[in-house]
PDB file of C-alpha atoms in Angstrom:
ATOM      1  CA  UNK A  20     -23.214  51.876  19.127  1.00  0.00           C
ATOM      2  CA  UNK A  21     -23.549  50.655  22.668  1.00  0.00           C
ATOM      3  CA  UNK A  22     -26.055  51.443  25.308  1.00  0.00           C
ATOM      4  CA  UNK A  23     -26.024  51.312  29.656  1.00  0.00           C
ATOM      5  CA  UNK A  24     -29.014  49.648  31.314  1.00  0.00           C
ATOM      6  CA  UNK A  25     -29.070  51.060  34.810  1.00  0.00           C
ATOM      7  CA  UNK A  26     -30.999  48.935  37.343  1.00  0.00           C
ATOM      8  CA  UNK A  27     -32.447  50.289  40.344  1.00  0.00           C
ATOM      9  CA  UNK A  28     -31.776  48.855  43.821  1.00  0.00           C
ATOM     10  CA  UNK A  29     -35.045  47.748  44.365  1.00  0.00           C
ATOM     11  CA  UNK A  30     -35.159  45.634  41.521  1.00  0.00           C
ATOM     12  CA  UNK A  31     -31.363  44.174  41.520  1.00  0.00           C
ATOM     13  CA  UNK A  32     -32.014  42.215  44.962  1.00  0.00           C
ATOM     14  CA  UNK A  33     -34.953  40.334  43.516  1.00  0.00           C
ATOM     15  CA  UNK A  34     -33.020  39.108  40.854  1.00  0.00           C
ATOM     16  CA  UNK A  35     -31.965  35.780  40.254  1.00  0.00           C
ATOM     17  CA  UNK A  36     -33.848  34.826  43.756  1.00  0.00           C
ATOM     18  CA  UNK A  37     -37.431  33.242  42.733  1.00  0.00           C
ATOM     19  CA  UNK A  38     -40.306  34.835  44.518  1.00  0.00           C
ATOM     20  CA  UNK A  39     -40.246  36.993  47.152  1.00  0.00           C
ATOM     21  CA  UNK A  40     -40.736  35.724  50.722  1.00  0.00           C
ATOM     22  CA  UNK A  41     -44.688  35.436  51.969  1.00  0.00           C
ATOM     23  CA  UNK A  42     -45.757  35.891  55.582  1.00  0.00           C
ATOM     24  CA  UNK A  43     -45.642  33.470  57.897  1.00  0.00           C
ATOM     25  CA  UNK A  44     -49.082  31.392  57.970  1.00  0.00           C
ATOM     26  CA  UNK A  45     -51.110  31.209  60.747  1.00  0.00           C
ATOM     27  CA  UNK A  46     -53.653  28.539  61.121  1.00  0.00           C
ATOM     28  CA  UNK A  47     -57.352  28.494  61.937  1.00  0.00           C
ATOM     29  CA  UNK A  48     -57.216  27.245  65.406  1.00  0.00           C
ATOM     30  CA  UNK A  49     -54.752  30.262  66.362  1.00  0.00           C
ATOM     31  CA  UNK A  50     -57.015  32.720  64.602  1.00  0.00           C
ATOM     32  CA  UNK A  51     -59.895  31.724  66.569  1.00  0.00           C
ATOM     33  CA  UNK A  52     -58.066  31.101  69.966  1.00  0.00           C
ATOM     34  CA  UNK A  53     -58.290  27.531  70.338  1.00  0.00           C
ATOM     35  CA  UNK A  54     -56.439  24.716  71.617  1.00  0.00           C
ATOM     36  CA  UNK A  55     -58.744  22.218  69.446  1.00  0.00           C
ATOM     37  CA  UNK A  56     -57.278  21.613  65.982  1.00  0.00           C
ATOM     38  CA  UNK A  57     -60.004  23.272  63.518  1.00  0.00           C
ATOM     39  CA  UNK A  58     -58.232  22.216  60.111  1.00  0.00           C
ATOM     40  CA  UNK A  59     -58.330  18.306  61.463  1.00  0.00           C
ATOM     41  CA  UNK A  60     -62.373  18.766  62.275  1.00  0.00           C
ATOM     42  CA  UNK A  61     -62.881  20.410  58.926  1.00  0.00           C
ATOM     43  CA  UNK A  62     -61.037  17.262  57.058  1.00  0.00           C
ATOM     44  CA  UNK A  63     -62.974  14.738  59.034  1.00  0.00           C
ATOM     45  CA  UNK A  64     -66.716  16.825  58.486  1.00  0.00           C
ATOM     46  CA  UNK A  65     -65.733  16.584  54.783  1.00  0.00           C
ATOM     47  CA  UNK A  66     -63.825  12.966  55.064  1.00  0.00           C
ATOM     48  CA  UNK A  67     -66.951  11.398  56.584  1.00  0.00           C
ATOM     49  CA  UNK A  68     -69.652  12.836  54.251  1.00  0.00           C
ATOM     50  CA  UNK A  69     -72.175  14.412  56.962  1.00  0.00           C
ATOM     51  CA  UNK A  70     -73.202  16.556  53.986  1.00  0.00           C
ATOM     52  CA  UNK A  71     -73.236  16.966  50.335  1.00  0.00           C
ATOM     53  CA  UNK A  72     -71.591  20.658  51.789  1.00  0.00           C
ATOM     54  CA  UNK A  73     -69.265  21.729  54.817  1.00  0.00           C
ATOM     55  CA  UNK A  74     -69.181  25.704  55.409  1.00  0.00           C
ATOM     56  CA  UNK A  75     -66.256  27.339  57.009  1.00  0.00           C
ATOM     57  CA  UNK A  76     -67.608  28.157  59.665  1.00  0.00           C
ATOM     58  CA  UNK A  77     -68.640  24.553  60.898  1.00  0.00           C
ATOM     59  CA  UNK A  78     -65.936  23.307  61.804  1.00  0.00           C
ATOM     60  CA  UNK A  79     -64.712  26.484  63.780  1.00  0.00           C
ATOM     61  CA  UNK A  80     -68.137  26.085  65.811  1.00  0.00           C
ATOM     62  CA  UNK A  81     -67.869  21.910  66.588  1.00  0.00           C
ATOM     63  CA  UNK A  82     -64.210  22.741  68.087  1.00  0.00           C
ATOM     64  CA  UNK A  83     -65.736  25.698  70.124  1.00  0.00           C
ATOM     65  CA  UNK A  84     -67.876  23.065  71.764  1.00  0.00           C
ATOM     66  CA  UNK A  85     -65.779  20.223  71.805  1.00  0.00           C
ATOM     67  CA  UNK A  86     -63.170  22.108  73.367  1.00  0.00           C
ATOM     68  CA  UNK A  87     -65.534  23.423  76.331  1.00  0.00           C
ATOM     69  CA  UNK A  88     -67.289  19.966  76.659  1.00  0.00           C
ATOM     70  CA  UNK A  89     -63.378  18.672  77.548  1.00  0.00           C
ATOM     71  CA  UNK A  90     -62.454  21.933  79.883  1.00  0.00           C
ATOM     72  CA  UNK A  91     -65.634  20.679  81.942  1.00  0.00           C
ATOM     73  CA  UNK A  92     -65.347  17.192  82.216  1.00  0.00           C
ATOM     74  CA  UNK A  93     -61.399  17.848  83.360  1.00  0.00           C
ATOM     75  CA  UNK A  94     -62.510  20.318  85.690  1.00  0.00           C
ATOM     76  CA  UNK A  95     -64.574  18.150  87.402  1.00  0.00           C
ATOM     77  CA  UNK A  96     -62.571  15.085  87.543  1.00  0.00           C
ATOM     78  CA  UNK A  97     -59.380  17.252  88.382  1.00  0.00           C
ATOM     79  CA  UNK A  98     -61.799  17.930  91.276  1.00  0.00           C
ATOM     80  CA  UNK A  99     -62.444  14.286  92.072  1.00  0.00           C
ATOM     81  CA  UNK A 100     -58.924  13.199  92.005  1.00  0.00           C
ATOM     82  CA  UNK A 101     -57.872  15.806  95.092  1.00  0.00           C
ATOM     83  CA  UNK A 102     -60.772  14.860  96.806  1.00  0.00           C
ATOM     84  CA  UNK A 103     -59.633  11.039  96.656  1.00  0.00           C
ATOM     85  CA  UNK A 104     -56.228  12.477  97.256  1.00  0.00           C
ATOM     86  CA  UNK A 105     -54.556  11.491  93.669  1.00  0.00           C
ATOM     87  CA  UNK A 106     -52.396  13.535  91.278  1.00  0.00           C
ATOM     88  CA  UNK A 107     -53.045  11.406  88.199  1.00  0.00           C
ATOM     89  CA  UNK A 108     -56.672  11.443  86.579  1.00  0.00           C
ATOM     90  CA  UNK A 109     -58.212   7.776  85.954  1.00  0.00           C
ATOM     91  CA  UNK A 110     -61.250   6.826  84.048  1.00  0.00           C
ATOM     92  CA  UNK A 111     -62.415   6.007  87.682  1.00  0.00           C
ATOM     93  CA  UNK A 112     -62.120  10.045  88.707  1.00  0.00           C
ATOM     94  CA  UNK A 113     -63.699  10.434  84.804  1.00  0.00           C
ATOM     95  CA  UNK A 114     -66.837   8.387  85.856  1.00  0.00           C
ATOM     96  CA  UNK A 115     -67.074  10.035  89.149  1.00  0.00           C
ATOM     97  CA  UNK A 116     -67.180  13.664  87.687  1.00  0.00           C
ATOM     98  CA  UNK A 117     -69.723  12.706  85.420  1.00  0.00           C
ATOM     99  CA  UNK A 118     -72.211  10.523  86.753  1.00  0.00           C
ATOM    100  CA  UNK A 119     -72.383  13.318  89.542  1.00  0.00           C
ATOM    101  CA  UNK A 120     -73.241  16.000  87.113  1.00  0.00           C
ATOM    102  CA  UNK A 121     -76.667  16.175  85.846  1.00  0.00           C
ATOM    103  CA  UNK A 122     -76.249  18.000  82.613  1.00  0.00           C
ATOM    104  CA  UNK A 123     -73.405  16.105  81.787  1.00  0.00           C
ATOM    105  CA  UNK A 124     -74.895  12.678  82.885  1.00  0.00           C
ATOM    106  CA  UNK A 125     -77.934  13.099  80.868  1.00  0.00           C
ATOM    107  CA  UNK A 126     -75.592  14.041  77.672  1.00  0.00           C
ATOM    108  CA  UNK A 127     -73.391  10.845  78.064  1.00  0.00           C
ATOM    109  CA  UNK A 128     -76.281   8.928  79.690  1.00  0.00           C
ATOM    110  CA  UNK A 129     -75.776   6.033  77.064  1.00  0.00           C
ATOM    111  CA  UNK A 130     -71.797   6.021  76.988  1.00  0.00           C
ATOM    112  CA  UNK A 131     -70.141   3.430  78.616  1.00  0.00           C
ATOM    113  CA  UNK A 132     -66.275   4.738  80.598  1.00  0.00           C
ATOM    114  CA  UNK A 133     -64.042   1.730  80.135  1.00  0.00           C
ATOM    115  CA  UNK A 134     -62.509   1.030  83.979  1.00  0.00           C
ATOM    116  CA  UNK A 135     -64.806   3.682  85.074  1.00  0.00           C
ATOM    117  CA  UNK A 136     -66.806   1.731  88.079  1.00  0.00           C
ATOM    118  CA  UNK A 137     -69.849   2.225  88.966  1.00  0.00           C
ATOM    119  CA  UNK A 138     -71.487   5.282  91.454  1.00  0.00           C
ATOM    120  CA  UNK A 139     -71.534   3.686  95.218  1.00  0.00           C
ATOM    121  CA  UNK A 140     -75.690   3.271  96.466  1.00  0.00           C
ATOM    122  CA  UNK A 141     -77.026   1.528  99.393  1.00  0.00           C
ATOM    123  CA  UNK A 142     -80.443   0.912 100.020  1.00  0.00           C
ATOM    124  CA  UNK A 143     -82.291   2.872 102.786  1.00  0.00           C
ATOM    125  CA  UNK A 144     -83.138  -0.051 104.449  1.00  0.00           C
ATOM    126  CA  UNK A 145     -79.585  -1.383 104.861  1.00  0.00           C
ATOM    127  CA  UNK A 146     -78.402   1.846 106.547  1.00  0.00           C
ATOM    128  CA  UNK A 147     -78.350   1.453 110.093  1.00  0.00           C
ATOM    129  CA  UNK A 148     -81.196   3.642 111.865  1.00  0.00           C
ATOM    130  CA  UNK A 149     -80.712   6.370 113.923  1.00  0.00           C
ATOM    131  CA  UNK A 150     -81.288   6.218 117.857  1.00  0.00           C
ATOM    132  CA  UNK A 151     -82.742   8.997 119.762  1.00  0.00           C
ATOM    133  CA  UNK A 152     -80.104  10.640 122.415  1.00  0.00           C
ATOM    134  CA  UNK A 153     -76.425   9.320 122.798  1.00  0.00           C
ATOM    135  CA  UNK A 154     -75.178   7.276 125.573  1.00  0.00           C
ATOM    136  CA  UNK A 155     -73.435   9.748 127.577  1.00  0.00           C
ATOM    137  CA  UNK A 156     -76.935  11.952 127.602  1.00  0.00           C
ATOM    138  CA  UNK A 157     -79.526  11.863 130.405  1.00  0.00           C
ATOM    139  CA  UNK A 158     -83.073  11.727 129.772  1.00  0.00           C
ATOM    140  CA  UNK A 159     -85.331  13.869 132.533  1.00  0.00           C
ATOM    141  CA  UNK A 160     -87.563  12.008 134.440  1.00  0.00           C
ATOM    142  CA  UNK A 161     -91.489  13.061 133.802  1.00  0.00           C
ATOM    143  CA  UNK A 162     -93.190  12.777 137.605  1.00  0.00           C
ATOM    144  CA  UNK A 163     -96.757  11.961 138.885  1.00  0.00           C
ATOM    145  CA  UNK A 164     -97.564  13.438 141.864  1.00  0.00           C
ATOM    146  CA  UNK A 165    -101.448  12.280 141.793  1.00  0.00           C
ATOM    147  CA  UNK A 166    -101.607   8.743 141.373  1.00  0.00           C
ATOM    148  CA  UNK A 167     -98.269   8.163 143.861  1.00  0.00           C
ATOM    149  CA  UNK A 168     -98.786   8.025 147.355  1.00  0.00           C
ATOM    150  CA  UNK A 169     -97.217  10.051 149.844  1.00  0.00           C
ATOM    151  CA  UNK A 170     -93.599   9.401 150.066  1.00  0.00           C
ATOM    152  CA  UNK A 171     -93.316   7.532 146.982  1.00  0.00           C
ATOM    153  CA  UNK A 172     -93.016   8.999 143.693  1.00  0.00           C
ATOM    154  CA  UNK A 173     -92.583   7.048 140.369  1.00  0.00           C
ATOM    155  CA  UNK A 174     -91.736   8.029 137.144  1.00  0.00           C
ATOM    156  CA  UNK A 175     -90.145   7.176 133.510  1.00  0.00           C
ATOM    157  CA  UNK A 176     -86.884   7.990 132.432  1.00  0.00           C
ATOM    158  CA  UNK A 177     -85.990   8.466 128.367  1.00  0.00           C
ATOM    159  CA  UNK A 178     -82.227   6.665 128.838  1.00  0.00           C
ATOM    160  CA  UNK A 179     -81.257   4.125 131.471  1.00  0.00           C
ATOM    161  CA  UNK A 180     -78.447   4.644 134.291  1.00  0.00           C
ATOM    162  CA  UNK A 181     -76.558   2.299 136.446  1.00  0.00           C
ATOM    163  CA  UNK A 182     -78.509   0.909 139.893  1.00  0.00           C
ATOM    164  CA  UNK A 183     -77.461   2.901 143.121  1.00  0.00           C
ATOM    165  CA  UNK A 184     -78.393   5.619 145.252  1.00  0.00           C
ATOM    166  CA  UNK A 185     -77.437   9.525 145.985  1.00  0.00           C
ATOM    167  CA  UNK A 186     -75.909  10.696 149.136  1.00  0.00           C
ATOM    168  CA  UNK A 187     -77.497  11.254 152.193  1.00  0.00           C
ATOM    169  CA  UNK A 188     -79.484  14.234 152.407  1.00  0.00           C
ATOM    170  CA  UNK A 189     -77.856  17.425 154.028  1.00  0.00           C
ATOM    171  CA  UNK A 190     -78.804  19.173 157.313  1.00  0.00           C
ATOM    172  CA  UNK A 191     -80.347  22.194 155.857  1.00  0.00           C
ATOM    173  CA  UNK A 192     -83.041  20.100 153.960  1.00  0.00           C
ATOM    174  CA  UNK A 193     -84.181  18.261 156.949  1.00  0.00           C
ATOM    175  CA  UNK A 194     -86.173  21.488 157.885  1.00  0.00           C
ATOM    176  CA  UNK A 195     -88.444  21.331 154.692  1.00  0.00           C
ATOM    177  CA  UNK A 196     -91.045  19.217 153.759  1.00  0.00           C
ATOM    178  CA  UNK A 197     -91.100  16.116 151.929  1.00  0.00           C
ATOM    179  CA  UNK A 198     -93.020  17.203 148.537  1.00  0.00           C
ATOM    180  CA  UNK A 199     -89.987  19.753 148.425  1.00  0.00           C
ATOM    181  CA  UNK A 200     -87.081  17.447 149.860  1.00  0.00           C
ATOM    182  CA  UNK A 201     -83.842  18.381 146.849  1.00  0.00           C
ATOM    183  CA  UNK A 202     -82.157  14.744 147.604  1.00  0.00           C
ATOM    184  CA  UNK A 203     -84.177  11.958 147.678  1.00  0.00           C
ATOM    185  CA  UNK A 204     -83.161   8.543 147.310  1.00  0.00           C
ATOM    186  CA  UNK A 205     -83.344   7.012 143.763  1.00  0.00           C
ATOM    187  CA  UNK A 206     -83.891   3.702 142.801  1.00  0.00           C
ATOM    188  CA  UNK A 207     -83.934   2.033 139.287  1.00  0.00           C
ATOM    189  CA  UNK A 208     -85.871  -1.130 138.319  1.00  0.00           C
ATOM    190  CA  UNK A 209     -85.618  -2.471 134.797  1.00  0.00           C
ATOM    191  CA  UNK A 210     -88.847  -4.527 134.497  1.00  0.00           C
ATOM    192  CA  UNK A 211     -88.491  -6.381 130.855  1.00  0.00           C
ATOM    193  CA  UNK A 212     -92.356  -5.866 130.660  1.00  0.00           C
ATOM    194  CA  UNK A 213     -91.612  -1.840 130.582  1.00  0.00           C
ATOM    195  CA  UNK A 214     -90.344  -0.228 127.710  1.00  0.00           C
ATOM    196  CA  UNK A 215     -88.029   2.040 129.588  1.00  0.00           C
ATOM    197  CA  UNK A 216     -86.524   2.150 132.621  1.00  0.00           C
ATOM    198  CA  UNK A 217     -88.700   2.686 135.589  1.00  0.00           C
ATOM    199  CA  UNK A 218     -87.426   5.707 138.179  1.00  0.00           C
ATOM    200  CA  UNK A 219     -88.505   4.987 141.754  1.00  0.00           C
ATOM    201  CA  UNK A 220     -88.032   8.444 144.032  1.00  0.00           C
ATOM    202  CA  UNK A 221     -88.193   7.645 147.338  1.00  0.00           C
ATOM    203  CA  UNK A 222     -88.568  11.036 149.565  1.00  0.00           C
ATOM    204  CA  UNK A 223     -88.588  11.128 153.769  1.00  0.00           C
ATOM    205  CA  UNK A 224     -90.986  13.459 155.130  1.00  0.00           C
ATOM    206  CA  UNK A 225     -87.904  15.513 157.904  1.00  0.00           C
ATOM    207  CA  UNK A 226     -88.703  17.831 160.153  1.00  0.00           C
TER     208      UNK A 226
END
């Protein structure tokens, strides 16, 4: 007596061909969108015995904040580097970034950058100080018209000017009087007892 085994399709292609094939894994970092490995954290949390217990979830959180802390501190020395015109980041452009961030300097406050350098600081009292008006500037001369005597006026001037006189008065001023004469002869002295130099107005009383 014989007998016919009929085998469905189905089952005749997993025959002879172990297990079937499983989807493709995907690891921890890609499920949580990070560049930071999160498998290689967990292994070192549990590799250097932190705790008696390591949750799942640590791991995933340390890479979060590793990851950002690294996205800032290249940010800011990608920063330094154009500004000193480079292309390549050094520990130097490292140092920079961070020593000129507060949060960030007070976090690695004890951490020492290898070929980092130090932050440049001169003392206020090695600066050179700052004078009042420029050279090319002209101070106005502050007159006294009480204590001079007539024809003679004398006052200071804030900046000092090379020794010579104007041009000669014109025709139409000869007709005014001498407290309102518009080009009077000027004369500087430079006394070293004085401070400044000393503006002598000389004015002619025509007409």
């Amino acid at each position: 007596m014989s007998s016919t085994i009929v085998v469905s399709p189905s089952v005749k292609s997993n025959l002879g061909r172990g297990k079937p094939r499983a989807s493709k894994s995907v690891s921890r970092s890609n499920k949580a969108g990070f560049q930071f490995p999160v498998g290689r954290i967990a292994r070192f949390l549990k590799k250097g015995l932190y705790a008696q217990r390591v949750g799942s979830g640590s791991p995933v959180y340390l890479s979060a904040v590793l990851e950002y802390l690294a996205a800032e501190v290249l940010e800011l020395a990608g920063h330094a580097a154009r500004d000193n015109k480079k292309n390549r980041i050094v520990p130097r452009h490292i140092q920079l970034a961070v020593r000129n961030d507060e949060e960030l300097s007070k976090l690695l406050g004890s951490v020492t950058i290898a070929n980092g350098g130090v932050l440049p600081n001169i003392h206020q009292n090695l600066l050179p100080k700052k004078t009042g008006k420029g050279k090319g500037e002209i101070g106005s001369a502050s007159l006294d018209l009480s204590s001079s005597p007539p024809g003679r006026l004398v006052g200071s001037v804030a900046s000092p000017r090379s020794v010579g006189t104007s041009p000669a008065p014109p025709l139409d001023s000869l007709s005014r009087p001498w407290i309102r004469a518009t080009w009077p002869w000027w004369h500087y002295s430079s006394d070293p007892r004085a401070s400044s130099t000393i503006a002598v107005i000389t004015t002619y009383p025509w007409g």
